[in-house]
Short mmCIF file of C-alpha atoms in Angstrom, two decimals:
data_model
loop_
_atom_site.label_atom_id
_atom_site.label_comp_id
_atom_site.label_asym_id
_atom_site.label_seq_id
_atom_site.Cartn_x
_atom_site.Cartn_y
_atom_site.Cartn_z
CA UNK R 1 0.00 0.00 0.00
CA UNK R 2 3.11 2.70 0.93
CA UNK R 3 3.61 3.20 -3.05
CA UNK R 4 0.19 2.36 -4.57
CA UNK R 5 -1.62 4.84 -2.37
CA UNK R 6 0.33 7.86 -3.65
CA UNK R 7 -0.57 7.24 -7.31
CA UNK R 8 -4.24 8.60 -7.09
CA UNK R 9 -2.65 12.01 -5.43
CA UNK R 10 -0.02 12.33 -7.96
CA UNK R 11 -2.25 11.40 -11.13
CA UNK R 12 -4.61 14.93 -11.25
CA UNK R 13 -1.39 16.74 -12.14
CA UNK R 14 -0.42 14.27 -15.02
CA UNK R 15 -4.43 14.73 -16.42
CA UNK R 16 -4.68 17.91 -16.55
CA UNK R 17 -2.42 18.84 -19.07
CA UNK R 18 -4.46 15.82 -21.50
CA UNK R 19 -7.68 18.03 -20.30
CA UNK R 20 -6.96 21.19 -21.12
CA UNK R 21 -6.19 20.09 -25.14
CA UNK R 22 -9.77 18.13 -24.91
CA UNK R 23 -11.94 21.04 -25.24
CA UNK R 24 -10.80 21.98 -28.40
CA UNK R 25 -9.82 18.84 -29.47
CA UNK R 26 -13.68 17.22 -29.14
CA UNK R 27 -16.80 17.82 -30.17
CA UNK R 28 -18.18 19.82 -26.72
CA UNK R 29 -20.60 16.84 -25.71
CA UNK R 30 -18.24 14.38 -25.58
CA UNK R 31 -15.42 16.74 -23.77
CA UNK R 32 -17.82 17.81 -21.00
CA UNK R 33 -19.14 14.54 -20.43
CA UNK R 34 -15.11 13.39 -20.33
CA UNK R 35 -14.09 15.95 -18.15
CA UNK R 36 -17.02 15.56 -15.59
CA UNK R 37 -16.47 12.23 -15.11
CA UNK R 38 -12.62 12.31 -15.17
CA UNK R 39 -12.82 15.27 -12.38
CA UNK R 40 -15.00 13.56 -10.12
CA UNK R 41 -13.60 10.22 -10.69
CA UNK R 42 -9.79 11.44 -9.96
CA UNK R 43 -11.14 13.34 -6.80
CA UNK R 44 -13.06 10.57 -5.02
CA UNK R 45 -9.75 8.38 -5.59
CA UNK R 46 -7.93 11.25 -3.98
CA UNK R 47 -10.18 11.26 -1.33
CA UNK R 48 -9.83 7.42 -0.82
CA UNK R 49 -6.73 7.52 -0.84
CA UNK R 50 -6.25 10.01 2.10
CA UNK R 51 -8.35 8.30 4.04
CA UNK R 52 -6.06 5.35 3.53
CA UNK R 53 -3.33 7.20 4.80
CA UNK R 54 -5.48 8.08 7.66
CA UNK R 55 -5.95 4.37 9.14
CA UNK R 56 -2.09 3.16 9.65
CA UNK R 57 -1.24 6.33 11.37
CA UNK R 58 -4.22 5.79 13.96
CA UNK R 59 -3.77 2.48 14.57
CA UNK R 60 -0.75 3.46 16.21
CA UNK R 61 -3.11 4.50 19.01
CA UNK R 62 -4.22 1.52 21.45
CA UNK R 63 -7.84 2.52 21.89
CA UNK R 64 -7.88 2.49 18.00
CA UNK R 65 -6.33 -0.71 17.49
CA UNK R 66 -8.87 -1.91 20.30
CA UNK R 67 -11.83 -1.03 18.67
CA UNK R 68 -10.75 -2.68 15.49
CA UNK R 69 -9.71 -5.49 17.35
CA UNK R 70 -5.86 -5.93 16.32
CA UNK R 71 -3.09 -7.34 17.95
CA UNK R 72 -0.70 -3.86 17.14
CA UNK R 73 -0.49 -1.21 14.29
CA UNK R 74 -1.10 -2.15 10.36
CA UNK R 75 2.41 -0.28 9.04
CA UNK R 76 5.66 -0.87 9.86
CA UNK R 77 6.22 3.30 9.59
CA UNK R 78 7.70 4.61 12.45
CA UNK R 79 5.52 6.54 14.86
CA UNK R 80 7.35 9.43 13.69
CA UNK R 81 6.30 9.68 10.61
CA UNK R 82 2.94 7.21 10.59
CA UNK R 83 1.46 9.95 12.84
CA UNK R 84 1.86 13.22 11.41
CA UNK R 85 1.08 11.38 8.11
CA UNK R 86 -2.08 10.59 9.05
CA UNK R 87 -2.87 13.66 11.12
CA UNK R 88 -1.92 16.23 8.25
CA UNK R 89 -4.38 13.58 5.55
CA UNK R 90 -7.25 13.81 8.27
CA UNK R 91 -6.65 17.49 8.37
CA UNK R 92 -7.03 17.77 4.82
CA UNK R 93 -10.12 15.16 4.59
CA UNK R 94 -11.61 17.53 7.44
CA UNK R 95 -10.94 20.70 4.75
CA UNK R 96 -12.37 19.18 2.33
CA UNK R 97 -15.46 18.35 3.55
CA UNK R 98 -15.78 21.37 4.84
CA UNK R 99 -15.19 23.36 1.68
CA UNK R 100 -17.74 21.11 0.01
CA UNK R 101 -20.40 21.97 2.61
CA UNK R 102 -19.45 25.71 2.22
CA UNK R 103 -19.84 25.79 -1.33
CA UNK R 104 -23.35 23.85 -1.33
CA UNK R 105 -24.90 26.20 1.45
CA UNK R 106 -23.71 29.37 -0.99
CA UNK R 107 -24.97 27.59 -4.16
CA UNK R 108 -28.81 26.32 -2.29
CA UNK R 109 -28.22 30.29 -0.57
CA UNK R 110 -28.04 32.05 -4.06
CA UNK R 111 -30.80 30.03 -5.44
CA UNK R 112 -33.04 30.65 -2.49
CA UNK R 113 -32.51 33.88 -3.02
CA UNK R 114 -33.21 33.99 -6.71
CA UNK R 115 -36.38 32.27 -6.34
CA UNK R 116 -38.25 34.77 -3.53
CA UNK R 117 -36.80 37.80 -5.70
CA UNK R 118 -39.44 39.80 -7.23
CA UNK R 119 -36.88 40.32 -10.48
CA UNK R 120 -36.89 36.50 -11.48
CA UNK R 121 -40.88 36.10 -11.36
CA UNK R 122 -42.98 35.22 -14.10
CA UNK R 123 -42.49 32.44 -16.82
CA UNK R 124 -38.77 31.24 -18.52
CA UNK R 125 -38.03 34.51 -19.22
CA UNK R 126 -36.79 37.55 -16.88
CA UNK R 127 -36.59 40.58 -18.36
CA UNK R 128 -34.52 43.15 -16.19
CA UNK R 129 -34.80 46.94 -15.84
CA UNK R 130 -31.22 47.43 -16.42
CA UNK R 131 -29.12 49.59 -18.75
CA UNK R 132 -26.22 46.76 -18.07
CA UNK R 133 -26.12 44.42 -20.83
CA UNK R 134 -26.24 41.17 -19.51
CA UNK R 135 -27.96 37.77 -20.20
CA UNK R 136 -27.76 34.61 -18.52
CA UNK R 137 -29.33 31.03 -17.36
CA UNK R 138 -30.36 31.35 -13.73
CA UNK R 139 -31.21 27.10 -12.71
CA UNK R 140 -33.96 26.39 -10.10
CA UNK R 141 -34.17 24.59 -7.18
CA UNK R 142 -34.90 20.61 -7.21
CA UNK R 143 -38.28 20.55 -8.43
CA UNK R 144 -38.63 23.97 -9.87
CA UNK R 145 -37.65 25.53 -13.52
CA UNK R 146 -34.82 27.56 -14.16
CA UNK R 147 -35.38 31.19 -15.94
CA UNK R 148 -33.47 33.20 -18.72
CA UNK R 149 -32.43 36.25 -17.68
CA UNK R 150 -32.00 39.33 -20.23
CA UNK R 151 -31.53 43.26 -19.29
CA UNK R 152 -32.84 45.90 -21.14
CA UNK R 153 -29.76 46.78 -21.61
CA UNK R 154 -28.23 43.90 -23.85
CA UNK R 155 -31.90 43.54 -25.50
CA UNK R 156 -30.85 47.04 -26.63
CA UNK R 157 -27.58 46.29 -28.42
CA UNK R 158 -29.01 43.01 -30.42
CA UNK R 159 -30.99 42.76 -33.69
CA UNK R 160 -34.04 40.61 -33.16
CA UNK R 161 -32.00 37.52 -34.76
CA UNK R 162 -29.59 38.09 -32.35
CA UNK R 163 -31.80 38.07 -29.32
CA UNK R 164 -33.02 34.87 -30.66
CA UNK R 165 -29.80 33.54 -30.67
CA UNK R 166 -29.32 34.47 -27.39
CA UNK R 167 -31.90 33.30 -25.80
CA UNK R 168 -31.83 29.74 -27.44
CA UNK R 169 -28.16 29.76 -26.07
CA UNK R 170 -29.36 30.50 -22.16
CA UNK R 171 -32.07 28.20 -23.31
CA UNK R 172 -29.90 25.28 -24.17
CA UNK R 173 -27.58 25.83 -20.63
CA UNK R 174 -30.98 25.33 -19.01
CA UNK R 175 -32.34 22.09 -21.35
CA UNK R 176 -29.12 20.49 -20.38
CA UNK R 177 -28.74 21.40 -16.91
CA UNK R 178 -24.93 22.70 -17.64
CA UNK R 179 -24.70 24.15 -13.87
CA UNK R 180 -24.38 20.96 -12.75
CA UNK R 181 -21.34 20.34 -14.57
CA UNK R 182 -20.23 23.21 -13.29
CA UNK R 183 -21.17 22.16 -9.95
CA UNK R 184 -19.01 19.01 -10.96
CA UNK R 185 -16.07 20.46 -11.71
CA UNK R 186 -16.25 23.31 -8.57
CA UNK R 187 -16.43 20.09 -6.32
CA UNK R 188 -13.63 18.03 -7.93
CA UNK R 189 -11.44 21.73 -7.73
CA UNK R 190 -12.05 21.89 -4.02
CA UNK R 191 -11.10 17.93 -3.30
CA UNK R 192 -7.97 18.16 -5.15
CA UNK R 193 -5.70 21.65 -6.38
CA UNK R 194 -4.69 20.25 -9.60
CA UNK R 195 -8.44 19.50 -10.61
CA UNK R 196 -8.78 23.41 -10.31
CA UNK R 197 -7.42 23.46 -13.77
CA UNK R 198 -10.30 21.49 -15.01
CA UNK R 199 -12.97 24.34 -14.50
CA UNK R 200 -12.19 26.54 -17.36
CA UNK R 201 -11.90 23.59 -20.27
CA UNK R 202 -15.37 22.45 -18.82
CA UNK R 203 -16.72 26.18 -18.64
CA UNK R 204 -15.72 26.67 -22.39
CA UNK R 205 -16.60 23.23 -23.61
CA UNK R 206 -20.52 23.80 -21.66
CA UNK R 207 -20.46 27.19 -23.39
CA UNK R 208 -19.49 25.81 -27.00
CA UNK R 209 -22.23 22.83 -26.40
CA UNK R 210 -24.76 25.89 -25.82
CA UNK R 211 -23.38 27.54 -29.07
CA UNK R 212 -24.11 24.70 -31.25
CA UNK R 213 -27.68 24.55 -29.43
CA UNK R 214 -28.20 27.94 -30.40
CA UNK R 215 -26.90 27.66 -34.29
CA UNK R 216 -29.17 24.88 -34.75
CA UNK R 217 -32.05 26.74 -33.21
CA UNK R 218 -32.03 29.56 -35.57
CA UNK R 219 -31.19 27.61 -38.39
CA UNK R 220 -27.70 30.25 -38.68
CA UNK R 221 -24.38 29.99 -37.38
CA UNK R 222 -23.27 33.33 -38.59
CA UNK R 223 -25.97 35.30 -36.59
CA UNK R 224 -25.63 32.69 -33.46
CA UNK R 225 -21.44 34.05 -34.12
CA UNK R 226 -22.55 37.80 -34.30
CA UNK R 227 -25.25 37.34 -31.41
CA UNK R 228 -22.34 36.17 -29.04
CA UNK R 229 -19.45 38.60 -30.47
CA UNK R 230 -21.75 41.10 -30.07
CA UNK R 231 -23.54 40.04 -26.64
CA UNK R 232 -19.49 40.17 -25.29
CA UNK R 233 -18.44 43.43 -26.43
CA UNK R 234 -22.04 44.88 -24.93
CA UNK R 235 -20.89 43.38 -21.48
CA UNK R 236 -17.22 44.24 -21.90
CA UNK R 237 -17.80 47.77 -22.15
CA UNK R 238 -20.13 48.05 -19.31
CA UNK R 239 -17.04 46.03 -17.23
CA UNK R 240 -16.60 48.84 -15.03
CA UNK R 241 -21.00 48.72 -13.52
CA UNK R 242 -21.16 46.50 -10.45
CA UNK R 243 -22.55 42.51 -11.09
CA UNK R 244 -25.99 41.86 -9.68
CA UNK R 245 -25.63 38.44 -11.76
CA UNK R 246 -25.98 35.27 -9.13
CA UNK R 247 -22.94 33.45 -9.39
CA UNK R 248 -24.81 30.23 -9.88
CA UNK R 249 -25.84 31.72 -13.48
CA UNK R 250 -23.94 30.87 -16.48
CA UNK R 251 -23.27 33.63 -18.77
CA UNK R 252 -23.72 34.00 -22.91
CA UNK R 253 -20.72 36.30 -23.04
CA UNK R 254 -18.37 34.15 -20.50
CA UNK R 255 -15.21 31.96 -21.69
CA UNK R 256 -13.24 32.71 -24.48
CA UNK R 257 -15.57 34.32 -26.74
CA UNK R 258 -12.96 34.63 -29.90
CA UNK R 259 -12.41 31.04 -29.53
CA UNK R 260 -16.17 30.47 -29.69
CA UNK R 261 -17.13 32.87 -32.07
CA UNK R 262 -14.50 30.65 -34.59
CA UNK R 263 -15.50 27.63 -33.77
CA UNK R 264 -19.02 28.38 -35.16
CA UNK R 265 -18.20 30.28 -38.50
CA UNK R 266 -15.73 26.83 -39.41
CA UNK R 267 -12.35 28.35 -38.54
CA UNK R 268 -10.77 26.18 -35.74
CA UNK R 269 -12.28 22.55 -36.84
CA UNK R 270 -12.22 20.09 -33.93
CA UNK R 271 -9.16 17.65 -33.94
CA UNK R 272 -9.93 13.90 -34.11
CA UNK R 273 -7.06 12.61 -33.62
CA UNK R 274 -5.25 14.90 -31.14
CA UNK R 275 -9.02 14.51 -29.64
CA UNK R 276 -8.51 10.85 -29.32
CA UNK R 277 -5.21 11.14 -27.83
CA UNK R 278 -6.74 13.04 -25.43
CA UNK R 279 -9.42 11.24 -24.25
CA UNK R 280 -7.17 7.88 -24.13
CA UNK R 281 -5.08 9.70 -22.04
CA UNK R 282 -7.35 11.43 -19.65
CA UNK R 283 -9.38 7.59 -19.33
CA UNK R 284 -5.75 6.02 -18.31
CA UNK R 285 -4.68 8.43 -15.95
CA UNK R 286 -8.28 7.51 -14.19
CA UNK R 287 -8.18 3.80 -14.85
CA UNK R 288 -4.43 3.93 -13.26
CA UNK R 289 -5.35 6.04 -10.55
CA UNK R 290 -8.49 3.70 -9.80
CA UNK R 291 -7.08 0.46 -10.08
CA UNK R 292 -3.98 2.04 -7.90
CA UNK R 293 -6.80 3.02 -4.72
CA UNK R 294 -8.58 -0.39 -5.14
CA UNK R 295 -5.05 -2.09 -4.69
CA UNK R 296 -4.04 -0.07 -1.81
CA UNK R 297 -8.01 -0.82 -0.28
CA UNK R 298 -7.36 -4.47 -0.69
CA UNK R 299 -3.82 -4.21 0.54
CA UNK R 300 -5.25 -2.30 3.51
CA UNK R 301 -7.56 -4.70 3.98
CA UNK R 302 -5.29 -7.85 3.86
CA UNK R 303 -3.35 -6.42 6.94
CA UNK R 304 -6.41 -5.63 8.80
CA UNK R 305 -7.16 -9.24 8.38
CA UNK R 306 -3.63 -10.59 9.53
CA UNK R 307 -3.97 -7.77 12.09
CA UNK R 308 -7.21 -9.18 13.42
CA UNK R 309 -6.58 -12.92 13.12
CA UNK R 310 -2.90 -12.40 15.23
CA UNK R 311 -5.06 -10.73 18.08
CA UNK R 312 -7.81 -13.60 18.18
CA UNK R 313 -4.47 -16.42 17.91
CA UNK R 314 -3.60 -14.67 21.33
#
């Protein structure tokens, strides 16, 4: 178990370099799908993998080793090190779980708040006194329906094709329940540091999946191009105004909007092959890390066994 349990800690920093190619590199289905379940995948082996640090150290302790019944401590590790080691991976189980609790009380906190505000009431669609432009897909609670929300403002600076375009965009973030991808990817960031670097490949590939959605909405990928281009430059220049936007929402003019605007008029073509490359190796850094926690569980396991079957011998 000493080497095998290291493996899913070291493996997020050898995927992310695979992810951040993906987004380009695959159609924007396949890459979110990919990099959600990659994400969460390499963080719960993180987490197991602490927690199997966790059990050697604290069996070092005799009312431990008690209550599991075994005749003395599972690692040869001196108490020197055996102890901190599992003290500092409890500590950062403990932060984890607490980060993960913070973040779901802001996220259910911002959505309670959205849906007793007078601004988001009515049917899908919000429509905001504000000379801000601004646009975005504000998802409901668990059993309720999420709402588009447009300003005055950015209604202002698009043609009628364009608003179309927009909307169908904020429409298709809401169809496909993108913020829980997002949700995904914020909860794999705060598990592990080098999963942080999976949040902006999944933000742009969930924005270029909404793209397409639009473009085949309106039957035009030129005005879904100009609708965004010109949705971001509307929001750019009003940078400097204060955001009222929930941080839940996900935005038309977010992400790389150059990128996305050449995706859809043909001018950066997705990459099979580097694509495949990819995805092969973001699925065997998983499958390594994986098969490397289940190894150090059964290893873990064995010596619990021995442990146990020593004490009962005496």
């Amino acid at each position: 178990m000493i080497y095998a349990v290291w493996v899913p800690l070291l493996m997020p920093f050898v995927a992310v370099p695979a992810a951040r190619r993906l987004a380009d590199a695959l159609p924007p289905a396949r890459a979110v799908r990919l990099l959600a379940s990659t994400g969460i995948g390499l963080a719960l082996c993180s987490l197991l993998a602490l927690a199997l640090l966790v059990v050697p150290g604290a069996t070092r302790f005799s009312v431990v080793s008690a209550f599991g019944e075994l005749a003395g401590p599972l690692s040869d590790t001196a108490p020197a090190v055996a102890v901190p080691l599992a003290a500092a991976a409890l500590a950062l189980l403990a932060g984890c779980a607490a980060a993960v609790a913070r973040a779901a009380r802001r996220h259910w906190a911002e959505l309670h708040r959205a849906a007793q505000s007078p601004d988001y009431a009515g049917g899908e669609l919000a429509v905001l006194r504000d000379s801000r432009p601004d646009a975005y897909a504000l998802p409901g609670r668990p059993g309720t329906p999420g709402r588009i929300v447009v300003t005055t403002g950015m209604l202002r600076a698009l043609d009628p094709a364009e608003r179309d375009a927009l909307l169908a965009h904020e429409r298709a973030h809401l169809a496909g329940h993108h913020h829980l991808f997002i949700a995904a990817a914020e909860v794999a960031a705060l598990c592990h540091p080098a999963l942080r670097s999976l949040r902006a490949p999944m933000g742009y590939a969930l924005e270029r999946c909404a793209d397409e959605a639009a473009a085949s909405a309106i039957g035009d990928r030129r005005v879904a191009a100009r609708a965004i281009g010109r949705a971001a430059l509307a929001a750019r220049a009003a940078e400097g105004a204060p955001q009222s936007r929930p941080r839940v929402a996900l935005a038309a003019a977010a992400g790389p909007v150059p990128r996305r605007v050449a995706a859809l008029l043909g001018r950066s073509a997705t990459r099979p092959r580097a694509g495949r490359a990819a995805a092969a190796a973001l699925l065997a850094c998983l499958v390594v890390s994986g098969a490397a926690a289940l190894d150090a569980t059964s290893d873990l396991h064995s010596s619990i066994e021995a442990a146990q079957g020593e004490s009962a011998q005496h």
